[in-house]
Short mmCIF file of C-alpha atoms and ligand atoms in Angstrom, two decimals:
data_model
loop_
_atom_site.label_atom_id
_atom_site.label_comp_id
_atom_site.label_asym_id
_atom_site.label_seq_id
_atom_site.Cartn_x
_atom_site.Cartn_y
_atom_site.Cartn_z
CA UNK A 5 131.52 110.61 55.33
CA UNK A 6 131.49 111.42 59.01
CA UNK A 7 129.43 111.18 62.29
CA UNK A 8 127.08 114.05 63.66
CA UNK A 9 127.07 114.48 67.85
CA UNK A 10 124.85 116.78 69.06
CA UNK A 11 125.49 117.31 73.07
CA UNK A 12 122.62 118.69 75.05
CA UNK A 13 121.55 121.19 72.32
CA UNK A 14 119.35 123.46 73.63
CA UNK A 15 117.52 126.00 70.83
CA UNK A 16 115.32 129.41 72.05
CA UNK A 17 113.51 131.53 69.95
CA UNK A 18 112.67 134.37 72.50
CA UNK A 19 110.69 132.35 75.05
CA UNK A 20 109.51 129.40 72.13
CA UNK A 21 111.75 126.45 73.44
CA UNK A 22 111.99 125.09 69.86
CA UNK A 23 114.90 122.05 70.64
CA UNK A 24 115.48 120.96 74.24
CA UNK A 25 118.26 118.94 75.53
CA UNK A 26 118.79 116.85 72.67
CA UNK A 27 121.46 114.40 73.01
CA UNK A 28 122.00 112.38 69.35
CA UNK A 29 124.81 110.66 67.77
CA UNK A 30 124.61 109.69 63.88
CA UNK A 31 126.89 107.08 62.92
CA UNK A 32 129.32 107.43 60.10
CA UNK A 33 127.32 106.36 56.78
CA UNK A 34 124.06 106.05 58.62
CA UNK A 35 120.53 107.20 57.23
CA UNK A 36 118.81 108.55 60.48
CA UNK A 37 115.22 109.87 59.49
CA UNK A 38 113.51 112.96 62.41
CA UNK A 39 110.35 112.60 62.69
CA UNK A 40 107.93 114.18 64.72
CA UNK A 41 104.50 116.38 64.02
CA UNK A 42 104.41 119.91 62.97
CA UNK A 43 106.33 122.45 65.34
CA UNK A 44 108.03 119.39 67.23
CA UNK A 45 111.47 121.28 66.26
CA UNK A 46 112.70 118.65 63.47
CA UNK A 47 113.58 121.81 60.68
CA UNK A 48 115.09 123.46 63.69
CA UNK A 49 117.15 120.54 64.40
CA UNK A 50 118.25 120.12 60.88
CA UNK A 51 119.23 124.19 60.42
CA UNK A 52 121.11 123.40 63.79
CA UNK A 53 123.40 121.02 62.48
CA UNK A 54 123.77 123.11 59.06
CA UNK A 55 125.02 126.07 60.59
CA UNK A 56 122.23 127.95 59.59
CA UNK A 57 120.39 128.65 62.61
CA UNK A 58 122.71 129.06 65.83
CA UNK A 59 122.43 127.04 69.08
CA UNK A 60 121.42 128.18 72.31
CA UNK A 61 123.43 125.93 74.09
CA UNK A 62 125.14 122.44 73.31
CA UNK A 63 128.17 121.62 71.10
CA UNK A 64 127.31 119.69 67.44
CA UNK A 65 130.35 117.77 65.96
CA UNK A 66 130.99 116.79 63.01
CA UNK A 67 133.54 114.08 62.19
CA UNK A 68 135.06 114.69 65.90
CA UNK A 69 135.50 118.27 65.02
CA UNK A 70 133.61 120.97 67.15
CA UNK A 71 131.62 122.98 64.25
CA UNK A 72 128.87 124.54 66.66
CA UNK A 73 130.67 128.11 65.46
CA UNK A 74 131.38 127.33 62.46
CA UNK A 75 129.92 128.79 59.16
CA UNK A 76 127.27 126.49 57.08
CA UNK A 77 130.01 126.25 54.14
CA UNK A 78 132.87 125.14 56.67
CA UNK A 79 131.06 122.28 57.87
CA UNK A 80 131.57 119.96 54.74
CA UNK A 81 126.97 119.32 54.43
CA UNK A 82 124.92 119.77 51.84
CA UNK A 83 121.48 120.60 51.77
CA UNK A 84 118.15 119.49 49.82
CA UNK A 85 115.11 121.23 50.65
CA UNK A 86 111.59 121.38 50.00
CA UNK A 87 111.26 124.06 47.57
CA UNK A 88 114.37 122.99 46.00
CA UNK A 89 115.79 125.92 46.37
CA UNK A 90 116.51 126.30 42.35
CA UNK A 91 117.82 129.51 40.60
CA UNK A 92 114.87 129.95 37.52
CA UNK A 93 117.43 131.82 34.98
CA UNK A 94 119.82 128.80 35.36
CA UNK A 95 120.10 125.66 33.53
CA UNK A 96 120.01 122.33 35.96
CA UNK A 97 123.48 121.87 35.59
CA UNK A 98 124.60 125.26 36.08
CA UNK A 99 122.43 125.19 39.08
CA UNK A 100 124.12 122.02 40.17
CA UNK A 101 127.51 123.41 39.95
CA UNK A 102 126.90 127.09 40.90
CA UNK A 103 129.06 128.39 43.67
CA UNK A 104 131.04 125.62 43.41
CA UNK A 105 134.55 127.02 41.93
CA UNK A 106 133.97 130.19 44.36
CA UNK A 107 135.73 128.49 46.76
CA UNK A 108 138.72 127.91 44.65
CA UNK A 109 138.64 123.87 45.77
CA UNK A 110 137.34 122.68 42.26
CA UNK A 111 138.90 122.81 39.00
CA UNK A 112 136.84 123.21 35.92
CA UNK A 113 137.34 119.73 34.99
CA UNK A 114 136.83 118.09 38.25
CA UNK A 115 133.19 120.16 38.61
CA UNK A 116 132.26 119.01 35.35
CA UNK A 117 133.07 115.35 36.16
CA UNK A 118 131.36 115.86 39.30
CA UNK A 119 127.78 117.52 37.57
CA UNK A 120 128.11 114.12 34.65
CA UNK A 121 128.80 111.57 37.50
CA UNK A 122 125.89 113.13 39.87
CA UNK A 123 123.64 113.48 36.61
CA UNK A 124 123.91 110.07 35.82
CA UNK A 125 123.02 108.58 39.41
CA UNK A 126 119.99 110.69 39.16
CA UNK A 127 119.42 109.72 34.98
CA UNK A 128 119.02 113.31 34.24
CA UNK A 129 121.90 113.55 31.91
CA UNK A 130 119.78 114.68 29.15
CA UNK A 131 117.61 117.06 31.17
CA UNK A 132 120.92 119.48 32.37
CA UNK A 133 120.20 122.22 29.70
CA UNK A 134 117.01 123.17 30.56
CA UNK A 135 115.81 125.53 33.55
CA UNK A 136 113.81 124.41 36.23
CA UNK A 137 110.84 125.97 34.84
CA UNK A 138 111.04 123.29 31.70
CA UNK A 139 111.48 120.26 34.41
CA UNK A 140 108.54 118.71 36.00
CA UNK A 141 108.56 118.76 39.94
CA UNK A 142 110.41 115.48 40.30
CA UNK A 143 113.11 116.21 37.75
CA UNK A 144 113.50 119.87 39.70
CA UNK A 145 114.09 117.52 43.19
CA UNK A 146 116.66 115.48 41.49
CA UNK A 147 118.63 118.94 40.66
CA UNK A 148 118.12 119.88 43.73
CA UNK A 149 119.74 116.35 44.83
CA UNK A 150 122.11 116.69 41.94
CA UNK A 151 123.15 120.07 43.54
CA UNK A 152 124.15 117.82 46.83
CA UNK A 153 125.93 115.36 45.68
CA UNK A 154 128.07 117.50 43.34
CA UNK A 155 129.69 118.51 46.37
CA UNK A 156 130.70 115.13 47.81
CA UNK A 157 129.99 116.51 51.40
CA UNK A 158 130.39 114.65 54.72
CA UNK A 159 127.40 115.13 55.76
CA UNK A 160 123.78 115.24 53.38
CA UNK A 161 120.84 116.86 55.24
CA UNK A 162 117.53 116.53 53.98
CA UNK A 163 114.16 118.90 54.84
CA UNK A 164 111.00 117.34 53.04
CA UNK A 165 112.70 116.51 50.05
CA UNK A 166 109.82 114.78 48.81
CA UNK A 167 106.97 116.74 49.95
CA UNK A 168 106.26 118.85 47.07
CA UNK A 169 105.31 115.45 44.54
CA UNK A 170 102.18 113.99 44.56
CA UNK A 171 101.96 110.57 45.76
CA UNK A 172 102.97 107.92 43.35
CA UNK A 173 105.97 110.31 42.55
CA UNK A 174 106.92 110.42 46.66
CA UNK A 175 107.29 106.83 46.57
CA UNK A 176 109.40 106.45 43.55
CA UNK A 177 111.68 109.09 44.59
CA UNK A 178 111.54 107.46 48.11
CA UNK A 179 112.85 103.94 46.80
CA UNK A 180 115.65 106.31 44.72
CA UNK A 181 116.82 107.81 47.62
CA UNK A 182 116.98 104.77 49.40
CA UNK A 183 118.95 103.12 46.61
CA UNK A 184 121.07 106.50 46.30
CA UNK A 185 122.42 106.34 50.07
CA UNK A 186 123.17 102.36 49.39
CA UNK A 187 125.37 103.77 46.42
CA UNK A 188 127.03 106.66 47.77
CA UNK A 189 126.61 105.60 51.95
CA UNK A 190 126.89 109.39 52.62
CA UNK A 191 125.80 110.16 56.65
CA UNK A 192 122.25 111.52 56.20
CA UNK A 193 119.89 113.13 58.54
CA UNK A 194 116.24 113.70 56.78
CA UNK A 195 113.56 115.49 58.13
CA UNK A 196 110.17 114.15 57.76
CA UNK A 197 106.47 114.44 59.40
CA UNK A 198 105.57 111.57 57.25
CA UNK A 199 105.91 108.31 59.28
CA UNK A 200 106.18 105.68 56.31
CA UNK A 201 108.88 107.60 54.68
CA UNK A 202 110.64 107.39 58.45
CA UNK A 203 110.09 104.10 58.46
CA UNK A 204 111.18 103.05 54.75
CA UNK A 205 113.92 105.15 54.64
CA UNK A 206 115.39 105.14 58.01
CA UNK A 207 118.56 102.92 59.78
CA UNK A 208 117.37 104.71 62.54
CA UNK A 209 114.17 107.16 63.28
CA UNK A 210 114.83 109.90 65.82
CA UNK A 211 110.63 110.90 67.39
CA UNK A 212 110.81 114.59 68.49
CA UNK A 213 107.69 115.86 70.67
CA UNK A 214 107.56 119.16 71.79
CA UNK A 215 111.33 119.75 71.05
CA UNK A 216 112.58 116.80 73.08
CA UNK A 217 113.38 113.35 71.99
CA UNK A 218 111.52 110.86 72.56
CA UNK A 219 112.94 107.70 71.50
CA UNK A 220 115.36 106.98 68.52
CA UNK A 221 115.67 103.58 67.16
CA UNK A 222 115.07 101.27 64.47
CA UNK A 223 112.00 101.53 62.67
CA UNK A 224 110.80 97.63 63.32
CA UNK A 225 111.71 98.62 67.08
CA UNK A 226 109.78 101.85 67.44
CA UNK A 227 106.85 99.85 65.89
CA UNK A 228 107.01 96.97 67.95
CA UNK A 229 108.58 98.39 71.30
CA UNK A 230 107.41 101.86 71.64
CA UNK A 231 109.06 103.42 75.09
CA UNK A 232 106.56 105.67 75.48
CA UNK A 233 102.82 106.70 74.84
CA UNK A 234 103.47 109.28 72.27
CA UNK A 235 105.76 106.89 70.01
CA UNK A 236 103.14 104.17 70.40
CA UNK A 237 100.62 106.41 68.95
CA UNK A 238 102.61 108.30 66.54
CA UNK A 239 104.35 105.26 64.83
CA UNK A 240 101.44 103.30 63.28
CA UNK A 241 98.59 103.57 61.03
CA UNK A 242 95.73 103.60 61.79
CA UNK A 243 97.64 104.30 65.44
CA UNK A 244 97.28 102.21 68.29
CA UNK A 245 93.79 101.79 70.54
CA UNK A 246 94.45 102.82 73.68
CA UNK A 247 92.05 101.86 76.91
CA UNK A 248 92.25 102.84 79.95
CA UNK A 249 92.26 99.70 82.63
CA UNK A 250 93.27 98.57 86.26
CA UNK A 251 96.17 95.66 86.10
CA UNK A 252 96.72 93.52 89.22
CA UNK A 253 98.28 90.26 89.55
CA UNK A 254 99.10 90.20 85.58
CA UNK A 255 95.75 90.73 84.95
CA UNK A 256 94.49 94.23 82.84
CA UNK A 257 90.85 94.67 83.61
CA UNK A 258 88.16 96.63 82.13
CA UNK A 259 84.64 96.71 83.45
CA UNK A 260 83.86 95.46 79.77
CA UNK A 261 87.03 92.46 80.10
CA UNK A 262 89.89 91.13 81.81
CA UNK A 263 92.87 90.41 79.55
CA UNK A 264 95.56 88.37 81.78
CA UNK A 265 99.56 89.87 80.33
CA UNK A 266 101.44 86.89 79.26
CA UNK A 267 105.09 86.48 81.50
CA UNK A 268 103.57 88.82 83.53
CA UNK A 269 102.02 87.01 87.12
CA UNK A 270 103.25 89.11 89.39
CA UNK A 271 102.57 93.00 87.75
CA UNK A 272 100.42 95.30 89.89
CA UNK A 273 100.60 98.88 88.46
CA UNK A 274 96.86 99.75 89.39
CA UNK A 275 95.82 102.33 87.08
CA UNK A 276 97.19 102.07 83.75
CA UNK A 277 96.45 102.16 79.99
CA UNK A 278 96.69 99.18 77.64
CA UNK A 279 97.54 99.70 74.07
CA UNK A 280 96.86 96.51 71.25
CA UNK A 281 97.40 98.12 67.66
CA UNK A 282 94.58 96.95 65.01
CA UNK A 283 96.56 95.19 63.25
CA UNK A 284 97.03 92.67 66.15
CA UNK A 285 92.88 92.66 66.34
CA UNK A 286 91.16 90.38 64.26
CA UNK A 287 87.86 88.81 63.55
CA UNK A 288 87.80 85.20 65.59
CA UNK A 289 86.44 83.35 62.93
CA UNK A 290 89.25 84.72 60.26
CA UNK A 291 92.73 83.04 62.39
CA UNK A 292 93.14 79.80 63.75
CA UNK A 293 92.77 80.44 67.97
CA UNK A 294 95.80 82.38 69.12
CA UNK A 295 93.74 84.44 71.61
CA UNK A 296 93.18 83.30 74.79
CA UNK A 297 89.54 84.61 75.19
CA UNK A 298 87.30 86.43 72.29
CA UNK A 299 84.94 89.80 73.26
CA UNK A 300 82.06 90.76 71.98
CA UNK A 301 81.74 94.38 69.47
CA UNK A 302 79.44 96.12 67.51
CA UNK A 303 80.49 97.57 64.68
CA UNK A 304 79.71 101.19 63.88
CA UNK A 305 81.41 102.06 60.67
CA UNK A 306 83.25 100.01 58.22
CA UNK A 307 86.04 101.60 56.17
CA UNK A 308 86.66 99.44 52.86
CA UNK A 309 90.83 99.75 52.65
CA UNK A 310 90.89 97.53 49.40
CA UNK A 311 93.77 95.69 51.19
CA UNK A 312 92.23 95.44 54.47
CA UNK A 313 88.92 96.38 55.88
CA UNK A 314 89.52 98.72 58.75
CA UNK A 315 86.46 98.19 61.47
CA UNK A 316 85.50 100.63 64.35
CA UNK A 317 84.19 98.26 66.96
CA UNK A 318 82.09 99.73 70.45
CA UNK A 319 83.02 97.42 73.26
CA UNK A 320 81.10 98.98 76.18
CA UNK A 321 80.96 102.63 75.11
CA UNK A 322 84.54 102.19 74.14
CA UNK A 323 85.79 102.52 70.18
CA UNK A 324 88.84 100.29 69.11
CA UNK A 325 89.51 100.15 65.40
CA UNK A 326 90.25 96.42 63.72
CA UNK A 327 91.92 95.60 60.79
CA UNK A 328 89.95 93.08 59.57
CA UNK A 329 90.53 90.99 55.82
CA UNK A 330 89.10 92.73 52.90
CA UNK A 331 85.68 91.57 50.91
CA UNK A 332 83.82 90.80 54.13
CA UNK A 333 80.09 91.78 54.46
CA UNK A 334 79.95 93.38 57.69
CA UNK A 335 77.88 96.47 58.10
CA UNK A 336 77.52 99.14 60.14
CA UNK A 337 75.24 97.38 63.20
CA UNK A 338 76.11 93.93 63.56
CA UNK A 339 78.02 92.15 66.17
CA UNK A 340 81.79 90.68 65.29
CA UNK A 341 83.62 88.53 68.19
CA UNK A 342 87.15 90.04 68.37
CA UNK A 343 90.54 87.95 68.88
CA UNK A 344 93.98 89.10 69.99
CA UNK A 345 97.67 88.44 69.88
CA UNK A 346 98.47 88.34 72.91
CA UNK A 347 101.75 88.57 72.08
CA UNK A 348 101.60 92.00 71.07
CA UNK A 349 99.85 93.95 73.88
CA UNK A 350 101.52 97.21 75.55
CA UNK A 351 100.87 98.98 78.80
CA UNK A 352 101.50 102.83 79.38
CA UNK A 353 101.59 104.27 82.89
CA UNK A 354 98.83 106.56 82.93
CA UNK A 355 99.93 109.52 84.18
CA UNK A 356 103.57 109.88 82.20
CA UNK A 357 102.16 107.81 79.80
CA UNK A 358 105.85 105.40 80.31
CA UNK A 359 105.76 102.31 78.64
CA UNK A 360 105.30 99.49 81.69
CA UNK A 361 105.05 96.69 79.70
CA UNK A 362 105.38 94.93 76.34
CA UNK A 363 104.22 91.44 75.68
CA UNK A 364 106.26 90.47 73.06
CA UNK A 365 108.31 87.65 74.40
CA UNK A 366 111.44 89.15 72.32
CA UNK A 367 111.36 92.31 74.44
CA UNK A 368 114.38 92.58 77.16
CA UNK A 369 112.89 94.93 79.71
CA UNK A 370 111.41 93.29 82.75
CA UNK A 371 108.61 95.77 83.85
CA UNK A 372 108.16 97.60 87.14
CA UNK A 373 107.27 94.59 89.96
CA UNK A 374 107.96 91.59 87.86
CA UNK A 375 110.22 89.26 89.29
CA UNK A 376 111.40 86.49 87.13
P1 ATP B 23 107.01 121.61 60.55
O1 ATP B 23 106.85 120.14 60.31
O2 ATP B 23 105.69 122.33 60.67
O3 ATP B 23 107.98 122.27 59.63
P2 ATP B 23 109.05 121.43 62.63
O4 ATP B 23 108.97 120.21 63.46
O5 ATP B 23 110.10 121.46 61.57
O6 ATP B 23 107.61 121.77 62.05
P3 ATP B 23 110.33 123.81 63.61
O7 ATP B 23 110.21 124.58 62.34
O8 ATP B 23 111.66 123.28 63.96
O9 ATP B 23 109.26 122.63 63.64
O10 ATP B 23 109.80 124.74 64.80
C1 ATP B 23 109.85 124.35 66.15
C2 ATP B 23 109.24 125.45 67.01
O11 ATP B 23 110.04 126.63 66.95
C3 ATP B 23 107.85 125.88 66.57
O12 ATP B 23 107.10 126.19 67.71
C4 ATP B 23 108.12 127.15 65.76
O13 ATP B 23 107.00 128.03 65.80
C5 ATP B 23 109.30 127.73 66.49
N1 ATP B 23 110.17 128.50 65.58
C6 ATP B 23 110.85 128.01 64.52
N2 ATP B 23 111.56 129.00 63.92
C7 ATP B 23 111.32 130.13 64.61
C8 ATP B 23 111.77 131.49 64.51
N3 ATP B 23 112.62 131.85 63.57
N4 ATP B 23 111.29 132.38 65.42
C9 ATP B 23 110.44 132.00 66.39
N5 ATP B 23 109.99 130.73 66.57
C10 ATP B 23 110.42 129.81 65.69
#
């Protein structure tokens, strides 16, 4: 096991600034998940750290040694991929195992021990004479992880593991993987555009935009304290509404409403944008008063979730979605009065879209021209 530092890595492809300035350290055993959409630099990131793609500038270390140089099989990782990477004309455990006595560090006996142990984390003891073309696509990712762990390396680094198995699959495999790190507490970095396998699987989630971070944290904290506009609507689904308002004297105000921001008397930012996720909307007549004021919405389509029924609501030419409890009869057309937690209200500065202001009474960052 060992930590990862990466120190104001900097990666160019021609004039494509794919990583900027990224400044990251993984702790020694920790799970840290990158997340970010597609073409935010998260696979570049990842091929960084493996050696296989070269840095532009920056230093990456790896257990306090200096490996930006180094060759991908000096630098004690091991990688699962997408594809899974699998030789067809091998059997799983040869392709667990293959390449591994090159090196001269293995004896026969240890890399069989090694392929038995790793097969029977994964339970796929009895599948290690057949080829990956007789496996089905979650049995091939286990060989694939098999492969890793085989190799007891420092460091494991994960691209989309999961993102060739259909759904019920993903999650299964997610919970394994989850259960695998508790067993083996090997430092992982995991690269994901999938936000609840970020959050599930995560001690930490690192949000790339554009090749630059921007914020890395624990999941419950991204969700409840995003630092910026981008993490607020990226982390969250269905993401956050967002409305543009003016907020004077701790009040936000909308020519449709004025929402006064709890602990917050004395903030005057002027033109600003207040974000309240659907989750913390709700019908008025379905909680017992926690908002200090109800508004008025129409409702313009209803989305059935089974769990939850998700509502678009108009407010004044305005859309905000509401998750709302399942097996109501609302339809498309009739008016709904709306609550809030006001407890759980954001404010972004409009123009670097900042995070001003969080209402949760937990959070420790007095906002811009609050005195308290
Ligand atoms: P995805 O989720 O789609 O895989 P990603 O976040 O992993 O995306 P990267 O693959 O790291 O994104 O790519 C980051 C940026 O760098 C993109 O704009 C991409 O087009 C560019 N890029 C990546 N590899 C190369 C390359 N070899 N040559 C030129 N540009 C590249």
């Amino acid at each position: 096991m060992a930590e990862i530092q990466l120190e104001n890595i900097t990666k160019r492809f021609d004039d494509v600034v794919a990583v900027k300035d990224l400044n990251l350290e993984v702790k020694d055993g920790e799970f840290i998940v990158v997340v970010g959409p597609s073409g935010c630099g998260k696979s570049t990131t990842l091929r960084m750290i493996s050696g296989l793609e070269s840095v532009s500038e920056g230093t990456i270390r790896i257990g306090g040694v200096d490996v930006t140089g180094q060759e991908p099989s000096d630098r004690g990782i091991a990688m699962v991929f997408q594809n899974y990477a699998l030789y067809p004309h091998m059997t799983a455990k040869r392709n667990m195992t293959f390449g591994m006595n090159s090196a001269g560090s293995f004896t026969d006996e240890e890399i069989e021990e090694r392929a038995m142990s790793a097969a029977e984390i994964l339970n796929i003891t009895d599948l290690l004479d057949r080829k990956p073309g007789a496996l089905s696509g979650g049995e091939r990712q286990r060989v694939a992880l098999g492969r890793a762990i085989c190799r007891d390396p420092q460091v494991f680094l994960m691209d989309e593991p999961l993102s060739n198995l259909d759904a019920k699959l993903r999650v299964q495999m997610r919970a394994e993987l989850a259960k695998l790190h508790d067993e083996l507490g090997t430092t992982t970095v995991y690269v994901t555009h999938d936000q609840t396998e970020a959050m599930t699987l995560g001690d930490r989630v690192v949000v790339l935009d554009g090749g630059q971070l921007q914020q890395v944290d624990s999941p419950q904290r991204l969700y409840d304290f995003p630092e910026n506009r981008f993490v607020a609507e990226f982390i969250g689904d269905p993401a956050m509404n967002m409305i543009a308002v003016d907020v004077a004297d701790g009040t936000a105000s909308h020519p449709a409403f004025t929402i006064p921001l709890p602990d917050a008397d004395s903030l005057s930012v002027g033109s600003s944008v207040l974000g309240v996720r659907p989750e913390d909307l709700y019908l008025a007549d379905e909680r017992e008063a926690t908002s200090p004021e109800t508004f008025e919405a129409t409702v313009s389509v209803t989305e059935p979730l089974g769990d939850s029924l998700l509502l678009h609501g108009q407010i004044e030419g305005h859309e905000f979605k509401i998750q709302a409890q399942p097996r109501r009869t609302i339809t498309p057309g009739d008016t709904v009065e709306l609550g809030y937690d006001p407890d759980r209200l954001h404010l972004f500065d409009r123009d670097t879209g900042e995070a001003i202001y969080h209402s949760d009474p937990a959070v420790s960052v007095t906002p811009p021209g609050v005195t308290q």
